[in-house]
mmCIF file of C-alpha atoms in Angstrom:
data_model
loop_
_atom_site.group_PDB
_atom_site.id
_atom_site.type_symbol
_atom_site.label_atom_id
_atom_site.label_comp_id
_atom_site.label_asym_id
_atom_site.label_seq_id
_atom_site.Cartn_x
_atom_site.Cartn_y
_atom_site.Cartn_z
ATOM 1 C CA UNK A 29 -16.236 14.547 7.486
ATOM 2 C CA UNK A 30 -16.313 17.884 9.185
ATOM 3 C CA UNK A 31 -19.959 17.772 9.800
ATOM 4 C CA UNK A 32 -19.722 14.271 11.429
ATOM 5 C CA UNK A 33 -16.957 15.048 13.649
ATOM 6 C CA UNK A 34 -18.326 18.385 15.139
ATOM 7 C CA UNK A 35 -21.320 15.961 16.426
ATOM 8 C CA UNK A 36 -21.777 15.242 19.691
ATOM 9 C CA UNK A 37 -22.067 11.347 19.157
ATOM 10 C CA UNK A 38 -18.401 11.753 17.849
ATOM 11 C CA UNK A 39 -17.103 14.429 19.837
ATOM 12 C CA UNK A 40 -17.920 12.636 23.188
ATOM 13 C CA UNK A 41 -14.957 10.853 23.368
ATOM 14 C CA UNK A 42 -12.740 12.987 22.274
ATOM 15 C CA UNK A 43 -10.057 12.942 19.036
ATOM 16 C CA UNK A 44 -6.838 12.054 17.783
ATOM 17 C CA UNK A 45 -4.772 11.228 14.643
ATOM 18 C CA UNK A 46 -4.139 7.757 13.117
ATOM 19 C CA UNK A 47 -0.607 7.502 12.309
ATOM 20 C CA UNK A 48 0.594 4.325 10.615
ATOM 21 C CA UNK A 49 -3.146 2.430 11.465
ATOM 22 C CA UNK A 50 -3.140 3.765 14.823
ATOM 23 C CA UNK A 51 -5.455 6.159 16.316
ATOM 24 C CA UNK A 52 -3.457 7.993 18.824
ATOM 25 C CA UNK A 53 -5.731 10.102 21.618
ATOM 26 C CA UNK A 54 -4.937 13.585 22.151
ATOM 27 C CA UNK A 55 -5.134 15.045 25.718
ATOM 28 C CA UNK A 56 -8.343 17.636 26.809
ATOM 29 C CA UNK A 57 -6.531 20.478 25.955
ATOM 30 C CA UNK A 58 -5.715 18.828 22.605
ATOM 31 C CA UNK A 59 -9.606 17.962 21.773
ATOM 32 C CA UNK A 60 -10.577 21.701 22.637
ATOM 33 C CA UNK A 61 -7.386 22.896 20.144
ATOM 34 C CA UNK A 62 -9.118 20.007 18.061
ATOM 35 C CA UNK A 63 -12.632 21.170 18.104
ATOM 36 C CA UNK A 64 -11.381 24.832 17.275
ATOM 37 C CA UNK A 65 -9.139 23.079 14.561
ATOM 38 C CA UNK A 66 -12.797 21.787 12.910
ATOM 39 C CA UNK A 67 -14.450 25.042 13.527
ATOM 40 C CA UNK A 68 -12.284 26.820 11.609
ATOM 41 C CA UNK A 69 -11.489 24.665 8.940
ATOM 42 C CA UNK A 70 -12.970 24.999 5.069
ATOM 43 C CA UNK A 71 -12.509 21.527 4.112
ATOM 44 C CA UNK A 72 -15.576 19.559 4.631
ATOM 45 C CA UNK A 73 -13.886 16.041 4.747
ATOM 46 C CA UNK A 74 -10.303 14.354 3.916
ATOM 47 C CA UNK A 75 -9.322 16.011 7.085
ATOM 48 C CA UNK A 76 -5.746 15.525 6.649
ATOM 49 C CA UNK A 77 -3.706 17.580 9.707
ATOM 50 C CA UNK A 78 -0.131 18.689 10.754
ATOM 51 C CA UNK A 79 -0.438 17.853 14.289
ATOM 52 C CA UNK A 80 2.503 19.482 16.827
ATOM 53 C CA UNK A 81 2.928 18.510 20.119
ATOM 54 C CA UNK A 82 4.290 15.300 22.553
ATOM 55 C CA UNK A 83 3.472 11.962 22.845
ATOM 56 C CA UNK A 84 3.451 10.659 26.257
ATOM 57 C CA UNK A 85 2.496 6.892 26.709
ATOM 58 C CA UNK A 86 -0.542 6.489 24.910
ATOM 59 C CA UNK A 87 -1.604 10.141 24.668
ATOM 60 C CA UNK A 88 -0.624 13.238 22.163
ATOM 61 C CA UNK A 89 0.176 16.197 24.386
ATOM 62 C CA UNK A 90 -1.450 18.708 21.392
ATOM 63 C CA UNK A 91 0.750 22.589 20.672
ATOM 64 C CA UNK A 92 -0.710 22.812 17.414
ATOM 65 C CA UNK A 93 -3.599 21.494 15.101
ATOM 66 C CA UNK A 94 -3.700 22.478 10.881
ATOM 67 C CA UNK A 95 -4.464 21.923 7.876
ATOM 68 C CA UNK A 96 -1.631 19.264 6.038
ATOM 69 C CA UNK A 97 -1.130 19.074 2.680
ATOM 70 C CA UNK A 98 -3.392 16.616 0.693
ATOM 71 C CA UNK A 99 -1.360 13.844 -0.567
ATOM 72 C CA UNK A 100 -1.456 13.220 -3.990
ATOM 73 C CA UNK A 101 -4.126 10.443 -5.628
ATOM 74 C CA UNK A 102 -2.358 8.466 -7.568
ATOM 75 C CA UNK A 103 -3.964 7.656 -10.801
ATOM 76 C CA UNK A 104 -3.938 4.600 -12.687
ATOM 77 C CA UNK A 105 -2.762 4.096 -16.364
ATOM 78 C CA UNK A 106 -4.083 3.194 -19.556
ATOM 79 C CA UNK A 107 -2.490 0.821 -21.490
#
């Protein structure tokens, strides 16, 4: 949620993105672009974001954090 990742027990280490089951880190600059990202934000939790930037190794060189698109739930049906 919003809540939990604004506090300081999650913040600490900083954030990322999991892409494909894998959390990617984003650089310093990225968490603060991160941080303003949650700050700003009106969702309170499926934080789904459009993430611009570079990856380089292991890290995600952050331009842009924003809100993505929800994906759509799919439902099951009655037979």
């Amino acid at each position: 949620t919003r809540e939990c990742a604004l506090e300081p027990e999650c913040s600490k280490n900083g954030y990322g993105v999991v892409v494909d089951g894998k959390f990617i880190k984003f650089d310093k600059p990225g968490d603060a672009k991160a941080k303003d990202y949650l700050m700003k934000t009106k969702r309170e939790d499926h934080l789904f974001v459009e993430v611009s930037g570079t990856l380089e190794g292991e890290t995600f060189t952050v331009a842009t954090v924003k809100d993505a698109r929800l994906p759509a739930v799919k439902q099951k049906k009655n037979k």
